[in-house]
Amino acid sequence: MIDIMHSLEKPMNQLENNLDPQLWHACAGGMAQIPPLNSNVYYFPQGHVEHAAKNVDFRGFPRISSLVPCRVASIRYLADAGTDEVYAKIGLVPLRGGECEVDDGVELLGFDRNGEDKEKPNSFAKTLTQSDANNGGGFSVPRYCAETIFPRLDYTAEPPVQTILAKDVHGAVWKFRHIYRGTPRRHLLTTGWSNFVNQKKLLAGDSIVFLRSENGELCVGIRRAKLGIGGGPEVSSGWNVGAASGGRSGLYGFSSDVKEKCNVKAEFVIEAVSLAAGGRPFEVVYYPRASTPEFVVKASVVRAAMRVQWCPGIRFKMAFETEDSSRISWFMGTISSVQVDDPIHWPNSPWRILQVAWDEPDLLQNVKRVNPWLVELGARHAQFVLSSSDLHLNKLQLGLRPFDFKPLDYGSDLPKFITGDPLENPNSNASPHCPKTESSVQHLKKPNEGKNGVNTPTFVLFGQPILTEQQISQSCSVNVMPEGTASPRLRDESKEAYDSNGCEQRQ
Amino acid sequence: MIDIMHSLEKPMNQLENNLDPQLWHACAGGMAQIPPLNSNVYYFPQGHVEHAAKNVDFRGFPRISSLVPCRVASIRYLADAGTDEVYAKIGLVPLRGGECEVDDGVELLGFDRNGEDKEKPNSFAKTLTQSDANNGGGFSVPRYCAETIFPRLDYTAEPPVQTILAKDVHGAVWKFRHIYRGTPRRHLLTTGWSNFVNQKKLLAGDSIVFLRSENGELCVGIRRAKLGIGGGPEVSSGWNVGAASGGRSGLYGFSSDVKEKCNVKAEFVIEAVSLAAGGRPFEVVYYPRASTPEFVVKASVVRAAMRVQWCPGIRFKMAFETEDSSRISWFMGTISSVQVDDPIHWPNSPWRILQVAWDEPDLLQNVKRVNPWLVELGARHAQFVLSSSDLHLNKLQLGLRPFDFKPLDYGSDLPKFITGDPLENPNSNASPHCPKTESSVQHLKKPNEGKNGVNTPTFVLFGQPILTEQQISQSCSVNVMPEGTASPRLRDESKEAYDSNGCEQRQ
DNA sequence: ATGTTGGCCCGATGCCGACAA
DNA sequence: TTGTCGGCATCGGGCCAACAT
């Protein structure tokens, strides 16, 4: 009923165009987690206030619990008309006391139906180099992107060249000349690229996302670089830079038309909180690339974290997006104390209840308090399987945590891929910059044409997962293998591709 | 007391930069009339509603009189950050019953102190030609502008060149190369001009204003062309184009960053009206170049108009800005009926109470109803004096009505200047396009260096004034001469220049 | 495999006097 | 006096392979 209200009424009077959720997620980056439709979540007013651009006035602020159990009634994937920045409007319906404790059976179902874990369209993200962003220059297309995302090029021509059309988040079509030339040969975008860079005001460090949507159309999205922590060389906290927010306008000499990263207004927060306090449906706006923690979190995840006995001294690790937003890095730390962040306004709130000390304090100076459901408690070596979906997005989804990796080197005898930083032993003399390690790929099946013309390779990776075996097995996209197991279990949809095509064994 | 509140509090929390009132008026154009500080005015909520960009919802609209007597408590001259469009914020304090009928003695005083009638800085406006606005072209500087507004050029150099710096309404400095070359010689802006045109998105038909402010700085302002009445060849109604508002975005293929001409939001109108209804101080935003009549009008002007017995059949004339906004044209018409415009919402309102029939209906199709205080009732020949201030602005101020004219031809034996259209005898076979006539200049004193380096010539013009003698004599800038009088009376400040320099008699 | 550099071509920008209104 | 035009020089955008990493 409420669902119908949202899906019918909202599009009528609001002329906002939803965009492809796949493209939205590609632009949002690896840290963004939108809970599935109809799943149970907790809404944190405190986090919502923090998400707002300007300070919220607490005079006359409604009385409300620090966390409100809700059901996700609607999700609208949107993009800012001026900057292409993606954001979402999430409709939430507060749950009554009885409902909130029942773990929702639709959760996994919704996850599946959401298409988040289905046959994903190919996408590829690249951070712009200085040469890419230079005026007058072209764009160096990584071979993997050109071969798997772009339309097939006729290599018999000399030189091989084609025109590429790509839709942006607003549906506007951009034209590029795609050519394969030079010695050694490489893929380039030339004509049209410079115009795109200028129109979108792209700078070196911004990322561009190419995505082949389900209907075969090529899409292009933008992930603007976050404002780095003042001088932090490697890592921009993908989670919270504290007071160092406010867009990059000052730094890069942008004119005033560049908006703040987060446009959530204080009055809308108060409106949402008032409705939530009254148990009435409400809607929140969420900017996935704003550097504040998500304030709508899957209920099961929060509850799992709340069951842990958090104590000073506990060691943990936590994910952050790297500065170029191409990968996710894991940082280790120790809980220094467990205490309520803002006892005056939010007594008993779990929000940012953990005060932490980082092993590398320099890079995370502004991250002093974190949410318990965002930290992980241990690590062990294991073996797991990448589904074809993971591969298409170059992203391994381990429960909560996405895990980026680079494309495989098909030509080498022992293909490797670069993963995010594994959990280092705190006793070891780990480099302060968290050097990447390589995980070996054991089973490799080269990309093949699937039923929809989508490549569906399957891999078995011996690597270093960062979740418990139980957590991993709960995840839809990964199956844990006992160490040394040769033939992995596969999910149904992956199995189909696997069975029909066999598994090419290498080495 | 209230005045102090406005002048102290407002600048504290609002970071809006006031700009030079002279520059503001130069950009606002000849039709804009801001009542003097501390003068008594009538505020018309009905006109305010009309001024708002979007339709105002009348449900829940406060009950309020159709005209509210107020005192002008503050005036802030501002400019839009994106378009340079000027607007004003006028603080108004509603007056009690007793106060409103007392004619304010400060009116003339305020007018004087305002500086509106003092030694005005030189300014010059030019409508951009196609060549001026063409990409890659330069700007043809009218000789008068170059010689009286620009810094003095060293003509001994070959060619004479200098760099000109001009501040825009935001205080940003623009650099231009000013050169005097070609055969025949002419003044041009070359390097820097094209950039200015592009940055400001100027088009042929827009006007540019150069002004030498009191401290000697050169300023540059913009007057965007109004959207012409569909196809009307000569005149764009400077007063009301009815439904044909809404900026030129659609017509000229502008991108969405060009804003509407008038940004007044409906909610701010309602807020102002609510405060006004409660007798509390309020503030209105006024866009002088929006095509709606002013809704804050000098009380004396309104009262004078209300004393007239308006009847169908009365002939009148009314001022409009010409399409290129360089001059003011007068159009004649006949009152067809006198009836309240909107009896449901505004019974007994004088707003737009006159229904009119124009002698040239084609050009003013959308102007069906006018305010009585904007029309004039007669004309007679007379002789009057232009003060130096009038000359500097190329504008003759006759009471309510500004009167543009072209610079004098110093070289000819009988210098003339082109004035706005005089009142034609309706019985005569007047051309449908209101051809200009020339008024002869009898007394002429060439421009000389005044005490501040400002030229202060004085003229006596035999022309066709459009006000009664009494109205003219009330004006600060004009003195009426009995016909045939040789030596004009002069105001104090003009007298000084006149006496000390004598009056060069020509012919 | 791909980032960066410098060469070079070509079209656009922009300065100029001629000419005319 | 000044609007418009065509000529022409110059500049910079943009395409390219070479070379480096």
mmCIF file of N, CA and C in Angstrom, chain B residues 56-137:
data_model
loop_
_atom_site.group_PDB
_atom_site.id
_atom_site.type_symbol
_atom_site.label_atom_id
_atom_site.label_comp_id
_atom_site.label_asym_id
_atom_site.label_seq_id
_atom_site.Cartn_x
_atom_site.Cartn_y
_atom_site.Cartn_z
ATOM 1 N N VAL B 56 1.628 33.217 -7.686
ATOM 2 C CA VAL B 56 1.475 33.151 -6.237
ATOM 3 C C VAL B 56 0.142 32.483 -5.933
ATOM 4 N N ASP B 57 0.198 31.563 -5.012
ATOM 5 C CA ASP B 57 -1.011 30.854 -4.605
ATOM 6 C C ASP B 57 -1.803 31.744 -3.653
ATOM 7 N N PHE B 58 -3.048 32.019 -3.999
ATOM 8 C CA PHE B 58 -3.820 32.945 -3.175
ATOM 9 C C PHE B 58 -4.523 32.256 -2.009
ATOM 10 N N ARG B 59 -4.458 30.898 -1.973
ATOM 11 C CA ARG B 59 -5.038 30.233 -0.814
ATOM 12 C C ARG B 59 -4.167 30.575 0.388
ATOM 13 N N GLY B 60 -4.792 31.052 1.418
ATOM 14 C CA GLY B 60 -4.055 31.425 2.612
ATOM 15 C C GLY B 60 -3.313 32.733 2.481
ATOM 16 N N PHE B 61 -3.625 33.500 1.451
ATOM 17 C CA PHE B 61 -2.983 34.797 1.279
ATOM 18 C C PHE B 61 -3.531 35.760 2.334
ATOM 19 N N PRO B 62 -2.644 36.539 2.952
ATOM 20 C CA PRO B 62 -3.115 37.417 4.028
ATOM 21 C C PRO B 62 -4.070 38.483 3.494
ATOM 22 N N ARG B 63 -4.991 38.905 4.365
ATOM 23 C CA ARG B 63 -5.858 40.028 4.015
ATOM 24 C C ARG B 63 -5.035 41.298 4.137
ATOM 25 N N ILE B 64 -5.088 42.120 3.128
ATOM 26 C CA ILE B 64 -4.270 43.319 3.146
ATOM 27 C C ILE B 64 -4.865 44.345 2.209
ATOM 28 N N SER B 65 -4.650 45.596 2.531
ATOM 29 C CA SER B 65 -5.104 46.668 1.664
ATOM 30 C C SER B 65 -4.357 46.609 0.338
ATOM 31 N N SER B 66 -4.969 47.135 -0.700
ATOM 32 C CA SER B 66 -4.338 47.060 -2.017
ATOM 33 C C SER B 66 -3.161 48.024 -2.124
ATOM 34 N N LEU B 67 -3.083 48.995 -1.240
ATOM 35 C CA LEU B 67 -1.885 49.839 -1.227
ATOM 36 C C LEU B 67 -1.547 50.180 0.222
ATOM 37 N N VAL B 68 -0.288 50.012 0.580
ATOM 38 C CA VAL B 68 0.154 50.158 1.967
ATOM 39 C C VAL B 68 1.118 51.329 2.050
ATOM 40 N N PRO B 69 0.746 52.387 2.769
ATOM 41 C CA PRO B 69 1.687 53.497 2.918
ATOM 42 C C PRO B 69 2.885 53.067 3.761
ATOM 43 N N CYS B 70 4.071 53.378 3.289
ATOM 44 C CA CYS B 70 5.294 52.953 3.971
ATOM 45 C C CYS B 70 6.331 54.065 3.902
ATOM 46 N N ARG B 71 7.339 53.884 4.750
ATOM 47 C CA ARG B 71 8.509 54.743 4.664
ATOM 48 C C ARG B 71 9.690 53.878 4.219
ATOM 49 N N VAL B 72 10.499 54.403 3.349
ATOM 50 C CA VAL B 72 11.655 53.646 2.855
ATOM 51 C C VAL B 72 12.748 53.679 3.912
ATOM 52 N N ALA B 73 13.002 52.524 4.509
ATOM 53 C CA ALA B 73 13.950 52.458 5.624
ATOM 54 C C ALA B 73 15.346 52.070 5.182
ATOM 55 N N SER B 74 15.446 51.381 4.070
ATOM 56 C CA SER B 74 16.779 50.976 3.598
ATOM 57 C C SER B 74 16.711 50.665 2.116
ATOM 58 N N ILE B 75 17.803 50.890 1.452
ATOM 59 C CA ILE B 75 17.919 50.524 0.042
ATOM 60 C C ILE B 75 19.261 49.857 -0.152
ATOM 61 N N ARG B 76 19.246 48.660 -0.697
ATOM 62 C CA ARG B 76 20.510 47.996 -1.021
ATOM 63 C C ARG B 76 20.556 47.743 -2.518
ATOM 64 N N TYR B 77 21.590 48.235 -3.124
ATOM 65 C CA TYR B 77 21.787 48.064 -4.566
ATOM 66 C C TYR B 77 22.646 46.838 -4.802
ATOM 67 N N LEU B 78 22.111 45.841 -5.469
ATOM 68 C CA LEU B 78 22.788 44.552 -5.595
ATOM 69 C C LEU B 78 22.806 44.101 -7.046
ATOM 70 N N ALA B 79 23.568 43.049 -7.295
ATOM 71 C CA ALA B 79 23.654 42.493 -8.653
ATOM 72 C C ALA B 79 23.762 40.985 -8.567
ATOM 73 N N ASP B 80 23.101 40.306 -9.466
ATOM 74 C CA ASP B 80 23.128 38.852 -9.519
ATOM 75 C C ASP B 80 24.537 38.366 -9.833
ATOM 76 N N ALA B 81 24.976 37.383 -9.066
ATOM 77 C CA ALA B 81 26.352 36.905 -9.224
ATOM 78 C C ALA B 81 26.566 36.245 -10.578
ATOM 79 N N GLY B 82 25.533 35.626 -11.115
ATOM 80 C CA GLY B 82 25.713 34.893 -12.362
ATOM 81 C C GLY B 82 25.523 35.739 -13.599
ATOM 82 N N THR B 83 24.534 36.591 -13.592
ATOM 83 C CA THR B 83 24.176 37.304 -14.812
ATOM 84 C C THR B 83 24.536 38.781 -14.775
ATOM 85 N N ASP B 84 24.977 39.285 -13.645
ATOM 86 C CA ASP B 84 25.238 40.715 -13.446
ATOM 87 C C ASP B 84 23.963 41.538 -13.441
ATOM 88 N N GLU B 85 22.827 40.879 -13.492
ATOM 89 C CA GLU B 85 21.587 41.654 -13.485
ATOM 90 C C GLU B 85 21.457 42.389 -12.159
ATOM 91 N N VAL B 86 21.132 43.677 -12.235
ATOM 92 C CA VAL B 86 21.009 44.451 -11.006
ATOM 93 C C VAL B 86 19.614 44.286 -10.411
ATOM 94 N N TYR B 87 19.551 44.335 -9.117
ATOM 95 C CA TYR B 87 18.277 44.359 -8.411
ATOM 96 C C TYR B 87 18.488 45.110 -7.108
ATOM 97 N N ALA B 88 17.391 45.416 -6.452
ATOM 98 C CA ALA B 88 17.494 46.182 -5.216
ATOM 99 C C ALA B 88 16.673 45.518 -4.135
ATOM 100 N N LYS B 89 17.160 45.633 -2.914
ATOM 101 C CA LYS B 89 16.351 45.207 -1.773
ATOM 102 C C LYS B 89 15.950 46.468 -1.023
ATOM 103 N N ILE B 90 14.669 46.660 -0.932
ATOM 104 C CA ILE B 90 14.147 47.873 -0.324
ATOM 105 C C ILE B 90 13.455 47.516 0.983
ATOM 106 N N GLY B 91 13.946 48.086 2.066
ATOM 107 C CA GLY B 91 13.314 47.871 3.364
ATOM 108 C C GLY B 91 12.212 48.897 3.577
ATOM 109 N N LEU B 92 11.045 48.414 3.934
ATOM 110 C CA LEU B 92 9.889 49.298 4.082
ATOM 111 C C LEU B 92 9.303 49.166 5.481
ATOM 112 N N VAL B 93 8.877 50.308 6.041
ATOM 113 C CA VAL B 93 8.194 50.305 7.331
ATOM 114 C C VAL B 93 6.790 50.850 7.119
ATOM 115 N N PRO B 94 5.781 50.026 7.348
ATOM 116 C CA PRO B 94 4.403 50.509 7.174
ATOM 117 C C PRO B 94 4.119 51.697 8.093
ATOM 118 N N LEU B 95 3.360 52.643 7.568
ATOM 119 C CA LEU B 95 3.043 53.840 8.345
ATOM 120 C C LEU B 95 1.640 53.731 8.927
ATOM 121 N N ARG B 96 1.440 54.387 10.065
ATOM 122 C CA ARG B 96 0.109 54.392 10.665
ATOM 123 C C ARG B 96 -0.783 55.349 9.908
ATOM 124 N N GLY B 97 -2.066 55.274 10.207
ATOM 125 C CA GLY B 97 -3.045 56.090 9.499
ATOM 126 C C GLY B 97 -2.672 57.551 9.436
ATOM 127 N N GLY B 98 -2.258 58.103 10.577
ATOM 128 C CA GLY B 98 -1.975 59.521 10.625
ATOM 129 C C GLY B 98 -0.792 59.927 9.771
ATOM 130 N N GLU B 99 0.241 59.101 9.827
ATOM 131 C CA GLU B 99 1.483 59.488 9.160
ATOM 132 C C GLU B 99 1.375 59.543 7.651
ATOM 133 N N CYS B 100 0.509 58.662 7.133
ATOM 134 C CA CYS B 100 0.580 58.464 5.691
ATOM 135 C C CYS B 100 0.095 59.661 4.893
ATOM 136 N N GLU B 101 -0.777 60.455 5.511
ATOM 137 C CA GLU B 101 -1.319 61.558 4.746
ATOM 138 C C GLU B 101 -0.412 62.780 4.763
ATOM 139 N N VAL B 102 0.513 62.802 5.724
ATOM 140 C CA VAL B 102 1.406 63.939 5.812
ATOM 141 C C VAL B 102 2.432 63.862 4.698
ATOM 142 N N ASP B 103 2.476 64.883 3.906
ATOM 143 C CA ASP B 103 3.461 64.857 2.827
ATOM 144 C C ASP B 103 4.837 65.066 3.429
ATOM 145 N N ASP B 104 5.719 64.241 3.072
ATOM 146 C CA ASP B 104 7.018 64.216 3.742
ATOM 147 C C ASP B 104 7.935 65.307 3.216
ATOM 148 N N GLY B 105 8.425 66.082 4.158
ATOM 149 C CA GLY B 105 9.348 67.151 3.782
ATOM 150 C C GLY B 105 10.706 66.632 3.369
ATOM 151 N N VAL B 106 11.005 65.431 3.778
ATOM 152 C CA VAL B 106 12.335 64.887 3.454
ATOM 153 C C VAL B 106 12.420 64.455 2.009
ATOM 154 N N GLU B 107 11.283 64.504 1.328
ATOM 155 C CA GLU B 107 11.292 63.899 -0.007
ATOM 156 C C GLU B 107 12.313 64.567 -0.929
ATOM 157 N N LEU B 108 12.179 65.856 -1.056
ATOM 158 C CA LEU B 108 13.119 66.550 -1.921
ATOM 159 C C LEU B 108 14.519 66.507 -1.335
ATOM 160 N N LEU B 109 14.555 66.624 -0.019
ATOM 161 C CA LEU B 109 15.842 66.575 0.658
ATOM 162 C C LEU B 109 16.528 65.241 0.366
ATOM 163 N N GLY B 110 15.745 64.192 0.578
ATOM 164 C CA GLY B 110 16.309 62.855 0.340
ATOM 165 C C GLY B 110 16.779 62.716 -1.093
ATOM 166 N N PHE B 111 16.006 63.291 -1.961
ATOM 167 C CA PHE B 111 16.359 63.201 -3.367
ATOM 168 C C PHE B 111 17.714 63.849 -3.609
ATOM 169 N N ASP B 112 17.881 64.990 -2.965
ATOM 170 C CA ASP B 112 19.152 65.675 -3.113
ATOM 171 C C ASP B 112 20.293 64.899 -2.469
ATOM 172 N N ARG B 113 20.050 64.480 -1.245
ATOM 173 C CA ARG B 113 21.126 63.815 -0.504
ATOM 174 C C ARG B 113 21.501 62.476 -1.110
ATOM 175 N N ASN B 114 20.543 61.926 -1.799
ATOM 176 C CA ASN B 114 20.800 60.640 -2.426
ATOM 177 C C ASN B 114 21.962 60.710 -3.414
ATOM 178 N N GLY B 115 22.254 61.878 -3.823
ATOM 179 C CA GLY B 115 23.301 62.008 -4.826
ATOM 180 C C GLY B 115 22.763 61.799 -6.221
ATOM 181 N N GLU B 116 21.473 61.551 -6.324
ATOM 182 C CA GLU B 116 20.925 61.283 -7.656
ATOM 183 C C GLU B 116 20.987 62.521 -8.526
ATOM 184 N N ASP B 117 21.030 63.660 -7.872
ATOM 185 C CA ASP B 117 20.966 64.869 -8.658
ATOM 186 C C ASP B 117 22.233 65.699 -8.485
ATOM 187 N N LYS B 118 23.188 65.133 -7.796
ATOM 188 C CA LYS B 118 24.438 65.859 -7.606
ATOM 189 C C LYS B 118 25.317 65.738 -8.839
ATOM 190 N N GLU B 119 26.538 66.199 -8.675
ATOM 191 C CA GLU B 119 27.540 66.053 -9.727
ATOM 192 C C GLU B 119 27.679 64.572 -10.052
ATOM 193 N N LYS B 120 27.056 64.122 -11.135
ATOM 194 C CA LYS B 120 27.059 62.687 -11.428
ATOM 195 C C LYS B 120 28.345 62.292 -12.135
ATOM 196 N N PRO B 121 28.835 61.100 -11.846
ATOM 197 C CA PRO B 121 29.995 60.635 -12.603
ATOM 198 C C PRO B 121 29.586 60.371 -14.038
ATOM 199 N N ASN B 122 30.511 60.520 -14.924
ATOM 200 C CA ASN B 122 30.200 60.288 -16.323
ATOM 201 C C ASN B 122 29.875 58.833 -16.565
ATOM 202 N N SER B 123 28.928 58.595 -17.396
ATOM 203 C CA SER B 123 28.663 57.226 -17.822
ATOM 204 C C SER B 123 28.190 57.244 -19.256
ATOM 205 N N PHE B 124 28.317 56.120 -19.896
ATOM 206 C CA PHE B 124 27.911 56.017 -21.291
ATOM 207 C C PHE B 124 27.439 54.603 -21.554
ATOM 208 N N ALA B 125 26.293 54.501 -22.236
ATOM 209 C CA ALA B 125 25.758 53.192 -22.572
ATOM 210 C C ALA B 125 25.739 53.022 -24.076
ATOM 211 N N LYS B 126 26.126 51.842 -24.517
ATOM 212 C CA LYS B 126 26.031 51.547 -25.951
ATOM 213 C C LYS B 126 25.425 50.165 -26.143
ATOM 214 N N THR B 127 24.505 50.094 -27.071
ATOM 215 C CA THR B 127 23.930 48.797 -27.415
ATOM 216 C C THR B 127 24.876 48.089 -28.381
ATOM 217 N N LEU B 128 25.187 46.854 -28.093
ATOM 218 C CA LEU B 128 26.159 46.119 -28.898
ATOM 219 C C LEU B 128 25.629 45.862 -30.298
ATOM 220 N N THR B 129 26.433 46.182 -31.290
ATOM 221 C CA THR B 129 26.081 45.838 -32.664
ATOM 222 C C THR B 129 26.473 44.385 -32.904
ATOM 223 N N GLN B 130 26.066 43.900 -34.070
ATOM 224 C CA GLN B 130 26.449 42.545 -34.450
ATOM 225 C C GLN B 130 27.973 42.424 -34.468
ATOM 226 N N SER B 131 28.616 43.459 -34.980
ATOM 227 C CA SER B 131 30.076 43.421 -35.046
ATOM 228 C C SER B 131 30.699 43.436 -33.650
ATOM 229 N N ASP B 132 30.106 44.179 -32.747
ATOM 230 C CA ASP B 132 30.627 44.209 -31.384
ATOM 231 C C ASP B 132 30.528 42.841 -30.732
ATOM 232 N N ALA B 133 29.397 42.174 -30.953
ATOM 233 C CA ALA B 133 29.143 40.917 -30.258
ATOM 234 C C ALA B 133 29.736 39.727 -30.988
ATOM 235 N N ASN B 134 30.087 39.913 -32.264
ATOM 236 C CA ASN B 134 30.678 38.826 -33.040
ATOM 237 C C ASN B 134 31.892 38.264 -32.337
ATOM 238 N N ASN B 135 31.985 36.978 -32.364
ATOM 239 C CA ASN B 135 33.182 36.362 -31.831
ATOM 240 C C ASN B 135 34.384 36.788 -32.666
ATOM 241 N N GLY B 136 35.437 37.092 -32.008
ATOM 242 C CA GLY B 136 36.656 37.442 -32.734
ATOM 243 C C GLY B 136 36.742 38.897 -33.087
ATOM 244 N N GLY B 137 35.655 39.611 -32.962
ATOM 245 C CA GLY B 137 35.695 41.020 -33.298
ATOM 246 C C GLY B 137 36.087 41.866 -32.111
#
